[in-house]
Every structure is written in C-alpha cells, then in structure tokens.
C-alpha cells in the first residue's frame, strides 16, 4: 500500500513534467498537420508553448474568483489520474479521477454564469454522458481478460489486450474523439471563431485560467493516447514500439476526422456513442466468454 | 521567456464596414497568406484576444459595442484600425450617422490605410502592432516589479520615464508609429 502511494506520487510528478512536454509537442504537431490538411503552412511546433506562456503572463481577471480554484483542482486531479495510470496502478481509479477532473472543469464553466459558458458546461455534461459508459466497459473487459485492474499487469501477459479486447478497442477509438473534443463532437468548446457558442466552456476563462484549461487538454490527450497504447503492450519488449506506433496512428486518425467532418447535434452524439458502446461491449463479452 | 508577440490572438469586429475590408481580413487567414504561421488565431472572444482588429468607421449605434469589446480585453492589448473607414471614416466620412474613425471610440495603436486594405498591408500593420504589444507587455511586467518593490519596502515606486512617456502618448492617443502610419495614409 505504502509503495503504491509512493509510486503514484512519483508517477504524478513525472506525468506533470513529461505530459507537459509530450502534450505540447502533440498539440503543436496537431496544429501543423491540420494546417497542412487545409493547404496552409501552419505555425511552428513550439507554438503551443508560446501560447501557454503568454496566457500565464496576461492580466488576471474573472467574473467569479472561484473559477480559478475549480480549474486548478481539475488540472491537479487530471495529473494525479495520469500519474495513477502511468505508474501502472489501478485503471478504474484513473478513469474515476479523470471524470472528477472534468466535473471540476464543468463547475468552472458554470461559475461564471455567462450564457455561453453555461451552455458549454451543459454540453460538456452530455459529452461525459456519452463517453463514460465505454470507459467503464473497457475497465470491466480489462479485468476479465487480465484478472486485475492494475495497469502494470498488462506488461506481464504473453499476449496483448487487443487480442481479446479488440471490440472495446474500437469503441475506445470512437470515444476518444468525444473525450478530446474533436470535430464531429466538439460541442462544448470549439477552436475556430464565430461558432454559435463562441468558445463554449472556455468563453469566460482568460489569462492563467485559460492556460490551465489548455494544459488540461494536453494532459487529457496524453492520457487518452496512453489508454490506446495500453491495448498493445505485453511481456515482449518490442511491444512497446508497437504500442507507441498504434497510439500515433490512432491520433492521426483523430486529426483526419477532426478536419473532415462537420459537427453533429448532441442527440446524434449520444445515440452514436451509446450504440457503439453497447455493440462493442456485448460483442466483447460474448467473445471473451466463448474463449 | 517568450514574448506575447509570439502568439497574438485576434478578435475582429466589423464596425460599419462595406465588407470589403472584412473579406481581406479573412483572406489573410486563409491558405494564400496564412497568418497562423505567426501564431495568429482568430478567437472571436475578447477575453482571449490580444489584438483588436476593427474594420469600418464608428457610428452612433456601434460605439458602445466597440468600447465594450475593448474593455473586456485584458492587458496587454493592441488595437489595429484596418482600412480607410476605420482610420478616418473613409468614403463615409461625412455621413449623417458616422462619428468618424475608430480612434473616436478607443485608443488606436496602428492605422492600416487602404480601401480595401490588402492582406500584405494588413500583415505589415500587424507586425507594427506586435512591436507595440511587446512594449506594453514589458511595461506591464516592470510595473508589476515596481509594485512588488514598493510593497516590500513600503516606499512608493517611482514610475520609469518610459512609463511616463507611454502615459503621455496614450493620453494624446498617438504613438510615433501611428503618426508615421497616418502620414503614409494621408
Ligand atoms: S475602407 Fe473601403 S473597403 Fe474598407 S470598409 Fe471602408 S469602404 Fe469598405
């Protein structure tokens, strides 16, 4: 128990540092690749780091002082969630902590009482509602296949999780779009200007609070890519390379979809997500029980 | 440490433009000119923006809107007036409802002339604006330091000559860059 806690603490600190660097790099590549897909040159890869440092230096102002507290809590919880996952500890705990972090983010959006961010917060709740069941089904399948909730045990298995859990993997790929707020499902925030909700949850955040919200997105991206990579790990050392490549391919797919599909209504988002969750989970349960 | 000019986020407001300048502003963001190369993002949210791009002149109906957007933006911020209308009223200057250029409502930092303004001119004006943005940011951080010193020692900070000069300038609402630009525009 003691060692687990120490491990999670070290994991969180390392995740806070490495997640920042990797997340920023991934975001930079995302913007660059998106620009190339649109026929533009795009900003430098370091651009997201410049954005963050600028935001931290801007004047502080918020309509409600508690906004900053909420957003800080959200960021810290997300870092701990990543720490739990990358330290190889409990997957279920990681999922719950990351949801809790999103709830704090929603509180931050609601705290300003502006109609734009309130609507953004409501839509964020719908997004949580869409992706949450899939995450728990993934954890259940994980437990059935591996026999434990500890992430570290995947690296002791003779075969990767994908062999028995490919249906939930497909579901997770779909959910990833919602969780990372990529285009068909970017209901709660939007990167481009002149949208019907301005920037949704981010509308009333400014300066350091906005910087923290951006950082949250980086950490979320790294965590989601970690969950994708987890499916490909096993006892063989080469599997680490396969896992990283798989995460990169999944992420590229996300960017491609982000740039090619228009936003859907929330009704379609929920029905698609739940439909896919139900299908992939049932198929996976049958598949696992037959073997 | 990076400067704010490395990531200038923009909010664009169409005051009473004929839409000629708006199209040019948008074309500056499209593949041909791609302002995002320099980290420019069109935010549409005054609280996120560093640069306020205004096209068209100020009239009695939109003056309060311009002032409100300006007030919602956080320091350091820069205002760029795009096109002849935004600089002085342009072809509409003697209309019964027009008050004049954007500087009748808020302090303007850079005037970009042209009817309609060409995207390359706009980029030129942008670069001028970014220099001012950096200066304002430096001023802000030096003010913050002065405040900290005065708080820790209990002595009131003496404003730097630069700050005094800036204050004077902002009262006159005309910086050297502006003067140059207005001359060029005239
Ligand atoms: S400057 Fe010319 S193009 Fe621009 S808004 Fe005025 S009239 Fe239209």
Coordinates of C-alpha atoms and ligand atoms in Angstrom, one line a residue:
Chain A
X1 CA 0.0 0.0 0.0
X2 CA 2.7 2.4 1.1
X3 CA 4.8 1.7 -2.1
X4 CA 1.7 2.1 -4.2
X5 CA 1.1 5.6 -2.9
X6 CA 4.8 6.5 -3.3
X7 CA 4.6 5.1 -6.9
X8 CA 1.5 7.2 -7.7
X9 CA 3.2 10.3 -6.3
X10 CA 6.3 9.8 -8.4
X11 CA 4.1 8.9 -11.4
X12 CA 2.1 12.1 -11.0
X13 CA 5.2 14.3 -10.8
X14 CA 6.7 12.6 -13.8
X15 CA 3.4 12.8 -15.7
X16 CA 3.2 16.5 -14.8
X17 CA 6.6 17.1 -16.4
X18 CA 6.6 14.7 -19.3
X19 CA 2.9 15.1 -20.0
X20 CA 3.5 18.8 -20.4
X21 CA 6.3 18.3 -22.9
X22 CA 4.7 15.5 -24.8
X23 CA 1.2 17.1 -24.7
X24 CA 2.6 20.4 -26.0
X25 CA 4.5 18.7 -28.8
X26 CA 1.5 16.6 -29.8
X27 CA -0.6 19.8 -29.8
X28 CA 2.0 21.6 -32.0
X29 CA 2.1 18.7 -34.4
X30 CA -1.7 18.6 -34.4
X31 CA -2.0 22.2 -35.5
X32 CA 0.7 21.8 -38.1
X33 CA -0.8 18.7 -39.6
X34 CA -4.3 20.3 -39.6
X35 CA -2.9 23.3 -41.4
X36 CA -1.3 21.1 -44.0
X37 CA -4.5 19.2 -44.5
X38 CA -6.2 22.6 -45.1
X39 CA -3.4 23.7 -47.6
X40 CA -1.8 26.1 -45.2
X41 CA 1.8 26.2 -43.8
X42 CA 0.7 26.3 -40.1
X43 CA 2.5 27.5 -37.0
X44 CA 5.8 26.2 -35.6
X45 CA 5.7 23.1 -33.5
X46 CA 6.7 25.2 -30.4
X47 CA 3.7 27.5 -30.9
X48 CA 1.5 25.9 -28.1
X49 CA 4.3 26.5 -25.5
X50 CA 4.4 30.2 -26.5
X51 CA 0.6 30.4 -26.2
X52 CA 0.7 29.0 -22.7
X53 CA 3.5 31.2 -21.5
X54 CA 1.7 34.3 -23.0
X55 CA -1.6 33.3 -21.3
X56 CA 0.2 33.0 -17.9
X57 CA 1.5 36.5 -18.3
X58 CA -1.7 38.2 -19.1
X59 CA -3.7 40.3 -16.7
X60 CA -5.7 38.3 -14.2
X61 CA -9.5 38.7 -14.3
X62 CA -12.5 36.5 -13.8
X63 CA -16.2 37.0 -13.2
X64 CA -16.1 34.7 -10.2
X65 CA -12.9 34.2 -8.1
X66 CA -13.8 30.5 -7.5
X67 CA -13.3 29.8 -11.2
X68 CA -9.6 29.7 -10.7
X69 CA -9.9 27.2 -7.8
X70 CA -12.1 24.9 -9.8
X71 CA -9.9 24.9 -12.8
X72 CA -6.8 24.3 -10.6
X73 CA -8.5 21.4 -8.9
X74 CA -9.4 20.0 -12.3
X75 CA -5.8 20.2 -13.5
X76 CA -4.4 18.6 -10.4
X77 CA -6.9 15.8 -10.4
X78 CA -6.1 15.1 -14.1
X79 CA -2.4 15.0 -13.3
X80 CA -3.0 12.5 -10.5
X81 CA -5.2 10.5 -12.8
X82 CA -2.4 10.3 -15.3
X83 CA 0.1 9.5 -12.5
X84 CA -2.0 6.6 -11.4
X85 CA -2.2 5.3 -14.9
X86 CA 1.4 5.7 -15.9
X87 CA 2.7 4.4 -12.6
X88 CA 0.9 1.2 -13.6
X89 CA -1.6 1.4 -10.8
X90 CA -5.4 1.0 -10.8
X91 CA -7.1 1.6 -14.2
X92 CA -10.5 2.2 -12.6
X93 CA -9.1 4.8 -10.2
X94 CA -7.5 6.6 -13.2
X95 CA -10.9 6.7 -15.0
X96 CA -12.8 7.9 -12.0
X97 CA -10.2 10.7 -11.3
X98 CA -10.2 11.9 -14.8
X99 CA -14.1 12.1 -14.8
X100 CA -13.9 14.0 -11.5
X101 CA -11.5 16.4 -13.1
X102 CA -13.9 17.0 -15.9
X103 CA -16.6 17.7 -13.3
X104 CA -14.5 20.4 -11.8
X105 CA -14.0 21.8 -15.3
X106 CA -17.7 22.0 -15.7
X107 CA -18.1 23.7 -12.4
X108 CA -15.5 26.3 -13.6
X109 CA -17.6 26.9 -16.7
X110 CA -20.8 27.2 -14.7
X111 CA -19.3 29.5 -12.1
X112 CA -19.2 32.5 -14.5
X113 CA -22.9 32.3 -15.0
X114 CA -22.5 33.6 -18.6
X115 CA -25.0 32.1 -21.0
X116 CA -22.2 30.9 -23.4
X117 CA -20.2 29.0 -20.8
X118 CA -23.3 27.7 -19.1
X119 CA -24.5 26.2 -22.4
X120 CA -20.9 24.9 -22.9
X121 CA -21.0 23.3 -19.5
X122 CA -24.3 21.6 -20.2
X123 CA -22.9 20.3 -23.4
X124 CA -19.7 19.1 -21.6
X125 CA -22.0 17.1 -19.3
X126 CA -23.6 15.5 -22.4
X127 CA -20.1 14.6 -23.6
X128 CA -19.3 13.0 -20.3
X129 CA -22.5 11.1 -20.5
X130 CA -21.6 9.8 -24.0
X131 CA -18.1 8.6 -23.3
X132 CA -18.4 7.5 -19.7
X133 CA -20.1 4.1 -20.1
X134 CA -17.5 3.0 -22.7
X135 CA -14.6 3.7 -20.3
X136 CA -16.2 1.5 -17.6
X137 CA -16.9 -1.3 -20.0
X138 CA -13.2 -1.1 -21.0
X139 CA -12.2 -1.4 -17.4
X140 CA -14.5 -4.5 -17.0
X141 CA -13.2 -6.2 -20.1
X142 CA -9.7 -5.4 -18.9
X143 CA -10.4 -7.1 -15.6
X144 CA -12.0 -10.1 -17.2
X145 CA -9.1 -10.6 -19.6
X146 CA -6.2 -9.7 -17.3
X147 CA -7.6 -10.7 -14.0
X148 CA -6.7 -7.4 -12.3
X149 CA -7.3 -3.7 -12.5
X150 CA -3.6 -2.9 -12.3
X151 CA -2.3 -1.5 -15.5
X152 CA 1.2 -2.9 -14.8
X153 CA -0.1 -6.5 -15.2
X154 CA -0.5 -6.0 -19.0
X155 CA 3.2 -5.9 -19.4
X156 CA 3.4 -9.4 -17.8
X157 CA 0.9 -11.0 -20.2
X158 CA 2.0 -13.3 -23.0
X159 CA -0.5 -11.7 -25.4
X160 CA -1.6 -8.1 -25.7
X161 CA -5.0 -7.0 -24.5
X162 CA -6.1 -6.2 -28.1
X163 CA -6.3 -10.0 -28.9
X164 CA -9.2 -10.4 -26.5
X165 CA -10.4 -6.8 -26.3
X166 CA -10.5 -5.7 -29.9
X167 CA -14.2 -4.8 -29.8
X168 CA -13.8 -2.4 -26.9
X169 CA -10.7 -1.0 -28.5
X170 CA -12.8 0.0 -31.5
X171 CA -15.3 1.6 -29.1
X172 CA -12.5 3.4 -27.3
X173 CA -11.2 4.8 -30.6
X174 CA -14.6 6.3 -31.2
X175 CA -14.9 7.6 -27.6
X176 CA -11.5 9.3 -27.9
X177 CA -13.0 11.8 -30.4
X178 CA -15.6 12.9 -27.8
X179 CA -13.2 12.9 -24.9
X180 CA -10.6 15.1 -26.9
X181 CA -13.4 17.3 -28.2
X182 CA -12.5 16.6 -31.9
X183 CA -14.7 17.9 -34.7
X184 CA -17.8 15.9 -35.1
X185 CA -18.1 16.0 -31.3
X186 CA -16.6 19.4 -30.4
X187 CA -19.9 20.6 -28.8
X188 CA -18.6 22.1 -25.6
X189 CA -15.7 24.0 -26.9
X190 CA -14.6 25.0 -30.4
X191 CA -11.3 26.1 -31.7
X192 CA -12.5 28.1 -34.6
X193 CA -14.0 31.5 -34.3
X194 CA -17.6 32.6 -35.0
X195 CA -19.3 29.5 -33.7
X196 CA -22.7 29.5 -32.3
X197 CA -21.4 29.2 -28.7
X198 CA -18.3 31.3 -29.0
X199 CA -15.8 29.0 -27.2
X200 CA -18.3 27.2 -25.0
X201 CA -16.9 26.3 -21.7
X202 CA -13.8 28.4 -22.4
X203 CA -15.7 31.6 -23.2
X204 CA -15.3 33.3 -19.8
X205 CA -11.9 32.0 -19.0
X206 CA -9.0 34.3 -19.6
X207 CA -5.2 34.5 -19.0
X208 CA -3.9 32.0 -16.4
X209 CA -7.3 30.2 -16.1
X210 CA -7.4 29.6 -19.8
X211 CA -3.8 28.5 -19.8
X212 CA -4.8 25.8 -17.2
X213 CA -7.7 24.7 -19.3
X214 CA -5.4 24.4 -22.3
X215 CA -2.9 22.4 -20.2
X216 CA -5.7 20.1 -19.1
X217 CA -6.4 19.4 -22.8
X218 CA -2.7 18.4 -23.3
X219 CA -2.7 16.1 -20.3
X220 CA -6.0 14.6 -21.5
X221 CA -4.5 13.9 -24.9
X222 CA -1.5 12.1 -23.4
X223 CA -3.7 10.1 -21.1
X224 CA -6.0 9.0 -23.9
X225 CA -3.1 8.0 -26.1
X226 CA -1.8 6.1 -23.1
X227 CA -5.1 4.2 -22.9
X228 CA -4.8 3.4 -26.6
X229 CA -1.2 2.2 -26.3
X230 CA -2.1 0.0 -23.3
X231 CA -4.0 -2.4 -25.6
X232 CA -0.8 -3.3 -27.4
X233 CA 1.5 -4.0 -24.5
X234 CA 2.7 -7.4 -23.4
X235 CA 5.7 -9.1 -21.9
X236 CA 7.8 -8.7 -25.1
X237 CA 9.9 -5.6 -25.2
X238 CA 9.2 -5.0 -28.9
X239 CA 5.5 -4.5 -27.9
X240 CA 6.4 -1.0 -26.6
X241 CA 7.3 0.1 -30.1
X242 CA 4.0 -1.4 -31.4
X243 CA 2.1 0.5 -28.7
X244 CA 3.7 3.8 -29.5
X245 CA 3.0 3.4 -33.2
X246 CA -0.6 2.4 -32.5
X247 CA -1.1 5.5 -30.4
X248 CA 0.3 7.7 -33.1
X249 CA -1.9 6.0 -35.8
X250 CA -5.0 6.5 -33.6
X251 CA -4.1 10.1 -33.0
X252 CA -3.6 10.7 -36.8
X253 CA -7.0 9.2 -37.4
X254 CA -8.4 11.7 -34.9
X255 CA -6.9 14.7 -36.7
X256 CA -8.1 13.4 -40.0
X257 CA -11.7 13.0 -38.8
X258 CA -11.4 16.4 -37.0
X259 CA -10.6 18.1 -40.3
X260 CA -13.1 16.3 -42.5
X261 CA -16.4 16.1 -40.6
X262 CA -18.9 18.7 -39.6
X263 CA -20.2 19.0 -36.0
X264 CA -23.2 16.8 -35.1
X265 CA -26.1 17.6 -32.8
X266 CA -25.9 16.3 -29.2
X267 CA -28.7 13.8 -29.8
X268 CA -26.7 12.1 -32.6
X269 CA -23.6 12.2 -30.4
X270 CA -25.3 10.4 -27.5
X271 CA -27.1 7.9 -29.7
X272 CA -23.9 7.0 -31.7
X273 CA -21.8 6.8 -28.6
X274 CA -24.2 4.6 -26.7
X275 CA -24.9 2.5 -29.7
X276 CA -21.3 1.8 -30.3
X277 CA -20.7 1.3 -26.6
X278 CA -23.5 -1.3 -26.4
X279 CA -22.5 -3.2 -29.6
X280 CA -18.8 -3.4 -28.9
X281 CA -19.2 -4.3 -25.3
X282 CA -21.8 -7.1 -25.9
X283 CA -19.6 -8.5 -28.7
X284 CA -16.6 -8.4 -26.5
X285 CA -18.5 -10.1 -23.6
X286 CA -19.6 -12.9 -25.9
X287 CA -16.2 -13.2 -27.4
X288 CA -14.5 -13.4 -24.1
X289 CA -17.0 -15.9 -22.7
X290 CA -16.7 -18.2 -25.7
X291 CA -12.9 -18.5 -25.3
Chain B
X1 CA 10.8 33.6 -21.8
X2 CA 8.7 34.2 -24.9
X3 CA 7.2 37.5 -25.9
X4 CA 3.4 38.0 -26.3
X5 CA 4.1 38.8 -30.0
X6 CA 4.8 35.1 -30.5
X7 CA 1.2 34.3 -30.1
X8 CA -1.1 37.2 -30.9
X9 CA -4.7 36.1 -30.8
X10 CA -7.1 38.3 -32.7
X11 CA -10.7 39.4 -32.4
X12 CA -12.1 41.0 -35.5
X13 CA -15.1 43.4 -35.3
X14 CA -16.9 44.8 -38.3
X15 CA -18.0 48.2 -37.2
X16 CA -19.7 49.7 -40.2
X17 CA -17.6 48.4 -43.0
X18 CA -18.8 47.8 -46.5
X19 CA -17.5 44.2 -46.0
X20 CA -14.6 44.9 -48.4
X21 CA -12.1 45.1 -45.6
X22 CA -13.7 42.1 -43.8
X23 CA -13.1 39.9 -46.7
X24 CA -9.5 41.0 -46.9
X25 CA -9.0 40.3 -43.1
X26 CA -10.4 36.8 -43.6
X27 CA -8.3 36.2 -46.7
X28 CA -5.3 37.0 -44.6
X29 CA -6.2 33.9 -42.5
X30 CA -6.8 31.6 -45.5
X31 CA -4.1 29.5 -47.3
X32 CA -2.9 32.3 -49.5
X33 CA -1.5 34.4 -46.7
X34 CA -1.9 32.1 -43.7
X35 CA -1.4 34.4 -40.7
X36 CA -1.5 31.3 -38.4
X37 CA 2.2 30.8 -39.5
X38 CA 2.9 33.6 -36.9
X39 CA 0.7 32.1 -34.3
X40 CA -2.3 34.3 -35.1
X41 CA -5.6 32.8 -34.1
X42 CA -8.9 34.4 -34.8
X43 CA -10.6 33.8 -31.5
X44 CA -14.0 35.6 -31.6
X45 CA -13.8 36.1 -27.9
X46 CA -12.5 39.4 -26.5
X47 CA -11.3 37.7 -23.3
X48 CA -8.9 35.5 -25.2
X49 CA -7.7 38.2 -27.6
X50 CA -4.5 40.3 -27.6
X51 CA -5.2 42.2 -30.8
X52 CA -8.4 44.0 -31.7
X53 CA -8.9 44.4 -35.5
X54 CA -11.6 46.9 -36.4
X55 CA -12.9 47.4 -39.9
X56 CA -15.2 50.2 -40.8
X57 CA -16.0 53.5 -39.1
X58 CA -17.7 54.2 -35.8
X59 CA -21.3 55.2 -35.8
X60 CA -23.8 56.1 -33.1
X61 CA -25.1 52.6 -32.8
X62 CA -21.8 50.6 -32.6
X63 CA -19.7 53.0 -30.5
X64 CA -20.8 51.3 -27.2
X65 CA -20.1 47.9 -28.7
X66 CA -16.6 48.8 -29.7
X67 CA -15.9 50.3 -26.3
X68 CA -17.3 47.2 -24.5
X69 CA -15.2 44.8 -26.6
X70 CA -12.1 46.9 -25.8
X71 CA -12.9 47.0 -22.1
X72 CA -13.4 43.2 -22.0
X73 CA -9.9 42.6 -23.5
X74 CA -7.2 42.1 -20.9
X75 CA -3.8 43.9 -20.9
X76 CA -1.5 43.9 -22.8
X77 CA -3.7 44.6 -25.8
X78 CA -3.3 46.4 -29.1
X79 CA -5.9 48.0 -31.4
X80 CA -5.4 47.9 -35.2
X81 CA -7.7 50.0 -37.4
X82 CA -8.0 48.3 -40.8
X83 CA -8.9 50.3 -43.9
X84 CA -9.6 53.9 -44.6
X85 CA -13.0 53.8 -42.9
X86 CA -11.5 52.6 -39.6
X87 CA -8.7 55.1 -39.8
X88 CA -10.8 58.2 -40.6
X89 CA -14.3 57.4 -41.8
X90 CA -13.1 56.9 -45.4
X91 CA -15.7 57.3 -48.1
X92 CA -18.4 57.5 -45.5
X93 CA -16.7 60.3 -43.5
X94 CA -19.5 62.9 -44.0
X95 CA -22.5 60.6 -43.5
X96 CA -25.1 61.9 -41.0
X97 CA -24.7 58.9 -38.7
X98 CA -20.9 58.4 -38.7
X99 CA -18.8 59.7 -35.9
X100 CA -15.5 59.0 -37.5
X101 CA -12.6 56.6 -37.3
X102 CA -12.1 54.0 -34.6
X103 CA -10.0 56.4 -32.6
X104 CA -13.2 58.4 -31.8
X105 CA -14.2 55.4 -29.5
X106 CA -11.0 53.8 -28.3
X107 CA -7.2 54.5 -28.4
X108 CA -5.8 53.0 -31.6
X109 CA -2.2 51.8 -31.9
X110 CA -1.8 51.1 -35.6
X111 CA -3.6 52.6 -38.6
X112 CA -3.5 50.5 -41.7
X113 CA -4.7 52.5 -44.7
X114 CA -6.2 51.2 -47.9
X115 CA -9.7 50.9 -49.5
X116 CA -9.9 47.9 -49.2
X117 CA -6.8 47.1 -47.2
X118 CA -4.6 44.5 -48.9
X119 CA -3.7 41.4 -46.9
X120 CA 0.0 42.1 -47.2
X121 CA -0.6 45.7 -45.9
X122 CA -2.5 44.1 -43.1
X123 CA 0.4 41.8 -42.2
X124 CA 2.6 44.8 -42.3
X125 CA 0.4 46.6 -39.8
X126 CA 0.2 43.5 -37.7
X127 CA 4.0 43.4 -37.3
X128 CA 3.9 47.0 -36.3
X129 CA 1.2 46.2 -33.8
X130 CA 3.2 43.3 -32.4
X131 CA 6.1 45.6 -31.6
X132 CA 3.8 47.8 -29.6
X133 CA 2.3 44.7 -27.9
X134 CA 5.7 43.6 -26.7
X135 CA 6.5 47.1 -25.4
X136 CA 3.2 47.1 -23.5
X137 CA 3.9 43.7 -22.0
X138 CA 7.4 44.8 -20.9
X139 CA 5.9 47.9 -19.3
X140 CA 3.4 45.7 -17.5
X141 CA 6.0 43.4 -16.0
X142 CA 8.2 46.4 -15.0
X143 CA 5.1 48.0 -13.3
X144 CA 4.5 44.7 -11.5
X145 CA 8.1 44.6 -10.3
X146 CA 7.9 48.2 -9.1
X147 CA 4.7 47.4 -7.2
X148 CA 6.4 44.4 -5.6
X149 CA 9.4 46.5 -4.5
X150 CA 7.1 49.2 -3.1
X151 CA 5.1 46.7 -1.2
X152 CA 8.1 45.0 0.3
X153 CA 10.0 48.2 1.2
X154 CA 7.0 50.4 2.0
X155 CA 8.3 53.1 -0.4
X156 CA 6.1 54.3 -3.3
X157 CA 7.6 53.2 -6.6
X158 CA 8.8 55.9 -9.0
X159 CA 7.4 55.3 -12.4
X160 CA 10.0 54.8 -15.1
X161 CA 10.5 57.6 -17.6
X162 CA 9.3 55.1 -20.3
X163 CA 6.0 54.6 -18.4
X164 CA 5.5 58.3 -18.1
X165 CA 6.2 58.8 -21.8
X166 CA 3.7 56.0 -22.6
X167 CA 1.1 57.6 -20.4
X168 CA 1.5 60.9 -22.2
X169 CA 1.3 59.0 -25.5
X170 CA -1.8 57.2 -24.6
X171 CA -3.4 60.5 -23.5
X172 CA -2.6 62.0 -26.8
X173 CA -3.7 58.7 -28.3
X174 CA -1.0 58.8 -30.8
X175 CA 2.3 56.9 -30.8
X176 CA 5.2 57.6 -33.2
X177 CA 4.2 54.5 -35.2
X178 CA 0.7 55.9 -35.6
X179 CA 1.9 59.3 -36.7
X180 CA 4.0 57.6 -39.3
X181 CA 1.1 55.5 -40.5
X182 CA -1.3 58.4 -40.6
X183 CA 1.2 60.3 -42.7
X184 CA 1.5 57.4 -45.0
X185 CA -2.2 57.1 -45.2
X186 CA -2.7 60.7 -46.0
Ligands
LIG1 S1 -12.0 51.1 -46.4 FE1 -13.1 50.8 -48.3 S2 -13.2 48.5 -48.4 FE2 -12.8 49.0 -46.3 S3 -14.7 49.2 -45.3 FE3 -14.2 51.2 -46.0 S4 -15.2 51.4 -48.0 FE4 -15.1 49.2 -47.5

